[in-house]
Amino acid sequence: MMIWRSKTLILLVILGIFLTQIESLRFELESGHTKCIAEEIKGHSMTVGKYHIVNPNEGYPLPDTHKVTVRVTSAQGNSHAHHYAENVHEGHFSFETADGADYHTCFTAADHKPPVKLTIDFDWKSGVAAKDWTNVAKKASVEAMESELKHMLEIVQGVHDEMFYLREREEEMQELNRDTSYKLAWMTGLSILICLSVAGLQVWHLKTFFEKKKLI
């Protein structure tokens, strides 16, 4: 099974090189097996994908055996999954790549006895081609964008409050400086007055002493 999976991965990596020219990719997947599709995407590019299992009996509900687990990861060794959906009939994903790398979308069919074959339609576009998928991208990223905008609003509000706080502190410091300068000037004048008074008392005392001694 591992050899078959490796061969499948190598084949689909080659297909991934031409995936940007493919509008829709359809492939079969046997229950209990995994197929991966790879695409090289440059950094800071929007990539969007949409997948669904083809109903073998049109007009009837999709059988419970027709479910897949989908995982989108980067080949750079990052264990974080950009998208993960377990036991679903269909789904979509969208995200902006941080770095240029090979990105893999792996489909794993639920194990079932006797085994069944699933037919999967998968569309994956990146860069300029992804602009046709604006609505899908908006639906997938609206919560993240809302959270980011709230975070930015909190930062702006924090900066605004900090500026007003600093302005109030500056006014308080200026008032304190004016009050300190006034008190310092008052204390300086009082000190000079005390010094002059003490000097006058000393002169008067000396004059009185000399007069008593009849020295002057």
PDB file of C-alpha atoms in Angstrom:
ATOM      1  CA  MET A   1       0.000   0.000   0.000  1.00  0.00           C
ATOM      2  CA  MET A   2       2.868   2.383   0.823  1.00  0.00           C
ATOM      3  CA  ILE A   3       4.513   1.686  -2.577  1.00  0.00           C
ATOM      4  CA  TRP A   4       1.232   2.347  -4.333  1.00  0.00           C
ATOM      5  CA  ARG A   5       0.752   5.559  -2.349  1.00  0.00           C
ATOM      6  CA  SER A   6       4.283   6.731  -3.198  1.00  0.00           C
ATOM      7  CA  LYS A   7       3.738   6.069  -6.908  1.00  0.00           C
ATOM      8  CA  THR A   8       0.421   7.888  -6.725  1.00  0.00           C
ATOM      9  CA  LEU A   9       2.057  10.841  -4.979  1.00  0.00           C
ATOM     10  CA  ILE A  10       4.847  11.059  -7.581  1.00  0.00           C
ATOM     11  CA  LEU A  11       2.329  10.924 -10.420  1.00  0.00           C
ATOM     12  CA  LEU A  12       0.113  13.567  -8.886  1.00  0.00           C
ATOM     13  CA  VAL A  13       3.107  15.817  -8.140  1.00  0.00           C
ATOM     14  CA  ILE A  14       3.768  15.823 -11.884  1.00  0.00           C
ATOM     15  CA  LEU A  15       0.107  16.591 -12.493  1.00  0.00           C
ATOM     16  CA  GLY A  16       0.387  19.369  -9.929  1.00  0.00           C
ATOM     17  CA  ILE A  17       2.871  21.234 -12.135  1.00  0.00           C
ATOM     18  CA  PHE A  18       0.138  21.648 -14.740  1.00  0.00           C
ATOM     19  CA  LEU A  19      -2.696  22.125 -12.289  1.00  0.00           C
ATOM     20  CA  THR A  20      -2.849  25.873 -12.831  1.00  0.00           C
ATOM     21  CA  GLN A  21      -3.954  25.192 -16.415  1.00  0.00           C
ATOM     22  CA  ILE A  22      -6.603  22.630 -15.355  1.00  0.00           C
ATOM     23  CA  GLU A  23     -10.024  24.031 -14.611  1.00  0.00           C
ATOM     24  CA  SER A  24     -11.258  20.864 -12.927  1.00  0.00           C
ATOM     25  CA  LEU A  25      -9.563  17.600 -11.953  1.00  0.00           C
ATOM     26  CA  ARG A  26     -11.588  14.384 -11.633  1.00  0.00           C
ATOM     27  CA  PHE A  27     -10.103  11.207 -10.216  1.00  0.00           C
ATOM     28  CA  GLU A  28     -11.154   7.956  -8.597  1.00  0.00           C
ATOM     29  CA  LEU A  29     -10.286   6.903  -5.060  1.00  0.00           C
ATOM     30  CA  GLU A  30     -10.844   3.493  -3.536  1.00  0.00           C
ATOM     31  CA  SER A  31     -12.068   3.248   0.038  1.00  0.00           C
ATOM     32  CA  GLY A  32      -9.274   2.899   2.576  1.00  0.00           C
ATOM     33  CA  HIS A  33      -6.730   4.582   0.273  1.00  0.00           C
ATOM     34  CA  THR A  34      -5.166   8.043  -0.006  1.00  0.00           C
ATOM     35  CA  LYS A  35      -4.312  10.231  -2.970  1.00  0.00           C
ATOM     36  CA  CYS A  36      -2.335  13.474  -2.738  1.00  0.00           C
ATOM     37  CA  ILE A  37      -2.176  16.341  -5.208  1.00  0.00           C
ATOM     38  CA  ALA A  38       0.720  18.799  -5.061  1.00  0.00           C
ATOM     39  CA  GLU A  39       1.071  22.299  -6.414  1.00  0.00           C
ATOM     40  CA  GLU A  40       4.002  24.687  -6.209  1.00  0.00           C
ATOM     41  CA  ILE A  41       2.726  28.063  -5.017  1.00  0.00           C
ATOM     42  CA  LYS A  42       4.768  31.217  -4.578  1.00  0.00           C
ATOM     43  CA  GLY A  43       4.759  33.122  -1.313  1.00  0.00           C
ATOM     44  CA  HIS A  44       2.030  35.615  -0.376  1.00  0.00           C
ATOM     45  CA  SER A  45      -0.405  34.201  -2.940  1.00  0.00           C
ATOM     46  CA  MET A  46      -4.061  33.441  -2.437  1.00  0.00           C
ATOM     47  CA  THR A  47      -4.983  29.832  -3.111  1.00  0.00           C
ATOM     48  CA  VAL A  48      -8.509  28.416  -3.121  1.00  0.00           C
ATOM     49  CA  GLY A  49      -9.871  24.947  -3.655  1.00  0.00           C
ATOM     50  CA  LYS A  50     -13.244  23.256  -3.917  1.00  0.00           C
ATOM     51  CA  TYR A  51     -14.012  19.552  -3.898  1.00  0.00           C
ATOM     52  CA  HIS A  52     -17.006  17.235  -3.868  1.00  0.00           C
ATOM     53  CA  ILE A  53     -17.783  13.564  -4.321  1.00  0.00           C
ATOM     54  CA  VAL A  54     -19.722  12.772  -7.498  1.00  0.00           C
ATOM     55  CA  ASN A  55     -23.032  11.106  -6.732  1.00  0.00           C
ATOM     56  CA  PRO A  56     -23.116   7.733  -8.513  1.00  0.00           C
ATOM     57  CA  ASN A  57     -26.919   7.694  -8.333  1.00  0.00           C
ATOM     58  CA  GLU A  58     -28.077  11.095  -9.493  1.00  0.00           C
ATOM     59  CA  GLY A  59     -31.360  12.070  -7.960  1.00  0.00           C
ATOM     60  CA  TYR A  60     -30.757   9.993  -4.818  1.00  0.00           C
ATOM     61  CA  PRO A  61     -28.972  10.887  -1.576  1.00  0.00           C
ATOM     62  CA  LEU A  62     -25.211  10.302  -1.510  1.00  0.00           C
ATOM     63  CA  PRO A  63     -24.418   6.956   0.208  1.00  0.00           C
ATOM     64  CA  ASP A  64     -22.826   7.073   3.672  1.00  0.00           C
ATOM     65  CA  THR A  65     -19.886   5.120   2.267  1.00  0.00           C
ATOM     66  CA  HIS A  66     -18.970   8.111   0.100  1.00  0.00           C
ATOM     67  CA  LYS A  67     -16.981  10.229   2.540  1.00  0.00           C
ATOM     68  CA  VAL A  68     -13.417  11.524   2.529  1.00  0.00           C
ATOM     69  CA  THR A  69     -11.010  13.190   4.921  1.00  0.00           C
ATOM     70  CA  VAL A  70      -9.156  16.125   3.345  1.00  0.00           C
ATOM     71  CA  ARG A  71      -5.921  17.686   4.624  1.00  0.00           C
ATOM     72  CA  VAL A  72      -3.938  20.546   3.052  1.00  0.00           C
ATOM     73  CA  THR A  73      -0.337  20.957   4.231  1.00  0.00           C
ATOM     74  CA  SER A  74       2.957  22.531   3.214  1.00  0.00           C
ATOM     75  CA  ALA A  75       5.987  20.492   2.144  1.00  0.00           C
ATOM     76  CA  GLN A  76       8.304  22.636   4.299  1.00  0.00           C
ATOM     77  CA  GLY A  77       7.881  20.342   7.273  1.00  0.00           C
ATOM     78  CA  ASN A  78       5.242  22.489   8.941  1.00  0.00           C
ATOM     79  CA  SER A  79       2.874  20.157  10.773  1.00  0.00           C
ATOM     80  CA  HIS A  80       0.139  22.803  10.745  1.00  0.00           C
ATOM     81  CA  ALA A  81      -2.728  21.939   8.387  1.00  0.00           C
ATOM     82  CA  HIS A  82      -4.022  24.867   6.356  1.00  0.00           C
ATOM     83  CA  HIS A  83      -7.275  22.944   5.940  1.00  0.00           C
ATOM     84  CA  TYR A  84      -8.641  19.821   7.551  1.00  0.00           C
ATOM     85  CA  ALA A  85     -12.072  18.236   7.096  1.00  0.00           C
ATOM     86  CA  GLU A  86     -13.013  14.774   8.345  1.00  0.00           C
ATOM     87  CA  ASN A  87     -15.627  12.460   6.797  1.00  0.00           C
ATOM     88  CA  VAL A  88     -17.224  14.992   4.456  1.00  0.00           C
ATOM     89  CA  HIS A  89     -18.974  14.794   1.110  1.00  0.00           C
ATOM     90  CA  GLU A  90     -17.748  18.200  -0.077  1.00  0.00           C
ATOM     91  CA  GLY A  91     -15.929  21.301   1.062  1.00  0.00           C
ATOM     92  CA  HIS A  92     -13.694  24.208   0.152  1.00  0.00           C
ATOM     93  CA  PHE A  93     -10.644  26.014   1.493  1.00  0.00           C
ATOM     94  CA  SER A  94      -8.796  29.265   0.987  1.00  0.00           C
ATOM     95  CA  PHE A  95      -5.673  30.759   2.543  1.00  0.00           C
ATOM     96  CA  GLU A  96      -2.725  33.014   1.748  1.00  0.00           C
ATOM     97  CA  THR A  97       0.636  31.300   1.546  1.00  0.00           C
ATOM     98  CA  ALA A  98       3.361  32.601   3.830  1.00  0.00           C
ATOM     99  CA  ASP A  99       6.293  31.204   1.835  1.00  0.00           C
ATOM    100  CA  GLY A 100       6.798  29.734  -1.585  1.00  0.00           C
ATOM    101  CA  ALA A 101       6.671  25.931  -1.374  1.00  0.00           C
ATOM    102  CA  ASP A 102       4.946  22.771  -2.561  1.00  0.00           C
ATOM    103  CA  TYR A 103       1.503  22.446  -1.010  1.00  0.00           C
ATOM    104  CA  HIS A 104      -0.254  19.072  -0.815  1.00  0.00           C
ATOM    105  CA  THR A 105      -3.943  18.282  -0.724  1.00  0.00           C
ATOM    106  CA  CYS A 106      -4.490  14.694   0.414  1.00  0.00           C
ATOM    107  CA  PHE A 107      -7.803  12.831   0.107  1.00  0.00           C
ATOM    108  CA  THR A 108      -8.352   9.738   2.268  1.00  0.00           C
ATOM    109  CA  ALA A 109     -11.454   7.648   1.625  1.00  0.00           C
ATOM    110  CA  ALA A 110     -13.142   6.063   4.613  1.00  0.00           C
ATOM    111  CA  ASP A 111     -12.484   2.341   4.904  1.00  0.00           C
ATOM    112  CA  HIS A 112     -15.397   0.179   3.843  1.00  0.00           C
ATOM    113  CA  LYS A 113     -16.056  -3.496   3.240  1.00  0.00           C
ATOM    114  CA  PRO A 114     -16.607  -4.383   0.495  1.00  0.00           C
ATOM    115  CA  PRO A 115     -14.441  -1.581  -0.962  1.00  0.00           C
ATOM    116  CA  VAL A 116     -16.073   1.059  -3.138  1.00  0.00           C
ATOM    117  CA  LYS A 117     -14.656   3.550  -5.606  1.00  0.00           C
ATOM    118  CA  LEU A 118     -15.321   7.237  -5.171  1.00  0.00           C
ATOM    119  CA  THR A 119     -15.204   9.770  -7.975  1.00  0.00           C
ATOM    120  CA  ILE A 120     -13.988  13.171  -6.787  1.00  0.00           C
ATOM    121  CA  ASP A 121     -14.105  16.508  -8.565  1.00  0.00           C
ATOM    122  CA  PHE A 122     -11.419  18.883  -7.353  1.00  0.00           C
ATOM    123  CA  ASP A 123     -10.729  22.475  -8.425  1.00  0.00           C
ATOM    124  CA  TRP A 124      -7.581  24.184  -7.139  1.00  0.00           C
ATOM    125  CA  LYS A 125      -6.454  27.606  -8.268  1.00  0.00           C
ATOM    126  CA  SER A 126      -3.749  29.977  -7.061  1.00  0.00           C
ATOM    127  CA  GLY A 127      -2.515  33.471  -7.730  1.00  0.00           C
ATOM    128  CA  VAL A 128      -4.313  35.321 -10.524  1.00  0.00           C
ATOM    129  CA  ALA A 129      -6.544  32.350 -11.275  1.00  0.00           C
ATOM    130  CA  ALA A 130      -7.814  32.407  -7.692  1.00  0.00           C
ATOM    131  CA  LYS A 131      -9.392  35.820  -8.252  1.00  0.00           C
ATOM    132  CA  ASP A 132     -12.296  34.074  -9.970  1.00  0.00           C
ATOM    133  CA  TRP A 133     -13.068  32.491  -6.613  1.00  0.00           C
ATOM    134  CA  THR A 134     -13.567  35.686  -4.644  1.00  0.00           C
ATOM    135  CA  ASN A 135     -16.882  34.609  -3.167  1.00  0.00           C
ATOM    136  CA  VAL A 136     -15.458  31.320  -1.918  1.00  0.00           C
ATOM    137  CA  ALA A 137     -12.467  33.069  -0.421  1.00  0.00           C
ATOM    138  CA  LYS A 138     -14.669  35.626   1.303  1.00  0.00           C
ATOM    139  CA  LYS A 139     -16.859  32.948   2.861  1.00  0.00           C
ATOM    140  CA  ALA A 140     -13.852  31.018   4.131  1.00  0.00           C
ATOM    141  CA  SER A 141     -11.890  33.987   5.447  1.00  0.00           C
ATOM    142  CA  VAL A 142     -14.579  36.382   6.672  1.00  0.00           C
ATOM    143  CA  GLU A 143     -14.222  35.237  10.283  1.00  0.00           C
ATOM    144  CA  ALA A 144     -10.427  35.535  10.154  1.00  0.00           C
ATOM    145  CA  MET A 145     -10.681  38.981   8.560  1.00  0.00           C
ATOM    146  CA  GLU A 146     -13.245  40.078  11.154  1.00  0.00           C
ATOM    147  CA  SER A 147     -11.000  38.881  13.965  1.00  0.00           C
ATOM    148  CA  GLU A 148      -7.984  40.641  12.438  1.00  0.00           C
ATOM    149  CA  LEU A 149      -9.947  43.885  12.013  1.00  0.00           C
ATOM    150  CA  LYS A 150     -11.106  43.717  15.629  1.00  0.00           C
ATOM    151  CA  HIS A 151      -7.499  43.162  16.700  1.00  0.00           C
ATOM    152  CA  MET A 152      -6.349  46.151  14.636  1.00  0.00           C
ATOM    153  CA  LEU A 153      -9.187  48.274  16.069  1.00  0.00           C
ATOM    154  CA  GLU A 154      -8.114  47.361  19.597  1.00  0.00           C
ATOM    155  CA  ILE A 155      -4.517  48.324  18.756  1.00  0.00           C
ATOM    156  CA  VAL A 156      -5.621  51.691  17.329  1.00  0.00           C
ATOM    157  CA  GLN A 157      -7.862  52.302  20.349  1.00  0.00           C
ATOM    158  CA  GLY A 158      -4.972  51.406  22.648  1.00  0.00           C
ATOM    159  CA  VAL A 159      -2.638  53.835  20.849  1.00  0.00           C
ATOM    160  CA  HIS A 160      -5.338  56.534  20.999  1.00  0.00           C
ATOM    161  CA  ASP A 161      -5.860  56.018  24.739  1.00  0.00           C
ATOM    162  CA  GLU A 162      -2.105  55.949  25.345  1.00  0.00           C
ATOM    163  CA  MET A 163      -1.690  59.271  23.507  1.00  0.00           C
ATOM    164  CA  PHE A 164      -4.377  60.911  25.640  1.00  0.00           C
ATOM    165  CA  TYR A 165      -2.842  59.420  28.770  1.00  0.00           C
ATOM    166  CA  LEU A 166       0.597  60.780  27.817  1.00  0.00           C
ATOM    167  CA  ARG A 167      -0.947  64.182  27.078  1.00  0.00           C
ATOM    168  CA  GLU A 168      -2.635  64.233  30.489  1.00  0.00           C
ATOM    169  CA  ARG A 169       0.628  63.189  32.125  1.00  0.00           C
ATOM    170  CA  GLU A 170       2.451  65.956  30.246  1.00  0.00           C
ATOM    171  CA  GLU A 171      -0.077  68.543  31.464  1.00  0.00           C
ATOM    172  CA  GLU A 172       0.275  67.221  35.018  1.00  0.00           C
ATOM    173  CA  MET A 173       4.077  67.453  34.781  1.00  0.00           C
ATOM    174  CA  GLN A 174       3.894  71.004  33.416  1.00  0.00           C
ATOM    175  CA  GLU A 175       1.563  71.981  36.248  1.00  0.00           C
ATOM    176  CA  LEU A 176       3.916  70.344  38.722  1.00  0.00           C
ATOM    177  CA  ASN A 177       6.885  72.211  37.214  1.00  0.00           C
ATOM    178  CA  ARG A 178       5.042  75.530  37.435  1.00  0.00           C
ATOM    179  CA  ASP A 179       4.035  74.815  41.031  1.00  0.00           C
ATOM    180  CA  THR A 180       7.586  73.747  41.915  1.00  0.00           C
ATOM    181  CA  SER A 181       9.075  76.839  40.265  1.00  0.00           C
ATOM    182  CA  TYR A 182       6.642  79.083  42.162  1.00  0.00           C
ATOM    183  CA  LYS A 183       7.456  77.425  45.491  1.00  0.00           C
ATOM    184  CA  LEU A 184      11.188  77.543  44.731  1.00  0.00           C
ATOM    185  CA  ALA A 185      10.997  81.274  43.950  1.00  0.00           C
ATOM    186  CA  TRP A 186       8.966  81.876  47.107  1.00  0.00           C
ATOM    187  CA  MET A 187      11.437  79.875  49.213  1.00  0.00           C
ATOM    188  CA  THR A 188      14.378  81.721  47.639  1.00  0.00           C
ATOM    189  CA  GLY A 189      12.818  85.102  48.463  1.00  0.00           C
ATOM    190  CA  LEU A 190      12.045  83.963  51.997  1.00  0.00           C
ATOM    191  CA  SER A 191      15.627  82.688  52.444  1.00  0.00           C
ATOM    192  CA  ILE A 192      17.054  86.009  51.252  1.00  0.00           C
ATOM    193  CA  LEU A 193      14.721  87.886  53.617  1.00  0.00           C
ATOM    194  CA  ILE A 194      15.766  85.690  56.560  1.00  0.00           C
ATOM    195  CA  CYS A 195      19.456  86.135  55.724  1.00  0.00           C
ATOM    196  CA  LEU A 196      19.068  89.919  55.561  1.00  0.00           C
ATOM    197  CA  SER A 197      17.144  89.923  58.830  1.00  0.00           C
ATOM    198  CA  VAL A 198      19.819  87.830  60.547  1.00  0.00           C
ATOM    199  CA  ALA A 199      22.559  90.070  59.154  1.00  0.00           C
ATOM    200  CA  GLY A 200      20.676  93.173  60.366  1.00  0.00           C
ATOM    201  CA  LEU A 201      20.262  91.674  63.847  1.00  0.00           C
ATOM    202  CA  GLN A 202      23.960  90.852  63.963  1.00  0.00           C
ATOM    203  CA  VAL A 203      24.917  94.412  62.965  1.00  0.00           C
ATOM    204  CA  TRP A 204      22.513  95.837  65.553  1.00  0.00           C
ATOM    205  CA  HIS A 205      23.893  93.502  68.237  1.00  0.00           C
ATOM    206  CA  LEU A 206      27.500  94.421  67.450  1.00  0.00           C
ATOM    207  CA  LYS A 207      26.689  98.114  67.392  1.00  0.00           C
ATOM    208  CA  THR A 208      24.950  97.834  70.780  1.00  0.00           C
ATOM    209  CA  PHE A 209      27.886  95.883  72.206  1.00  0.00           C
ATOM    210  CA  PHE A 210      30.476  98.418  71.064  1.00  0.00           C
ATOM    211  CA  GLU A 211      28.369 101.296  72.383  1.00  0.00           C
ATOM    212  CA  LYS A 212      28.212  99.680  75.823  1.00  0.00           C
ATOM    213  CA  LYS A 213      31.940  99.195  75.830  1.00  0.00           C
ATOM    214  CA  LYS A 214      32.291 102.814  74.705  1.00  0.00           C
ATOM    215  CA  LEU A 215      34.414 101.668  71.807  1.00  0.00           C
ATOM    216  CA  ILE A 216      32.450 103.786  69.415  1.00  0.00           C
TER     217      ILE A 216
END
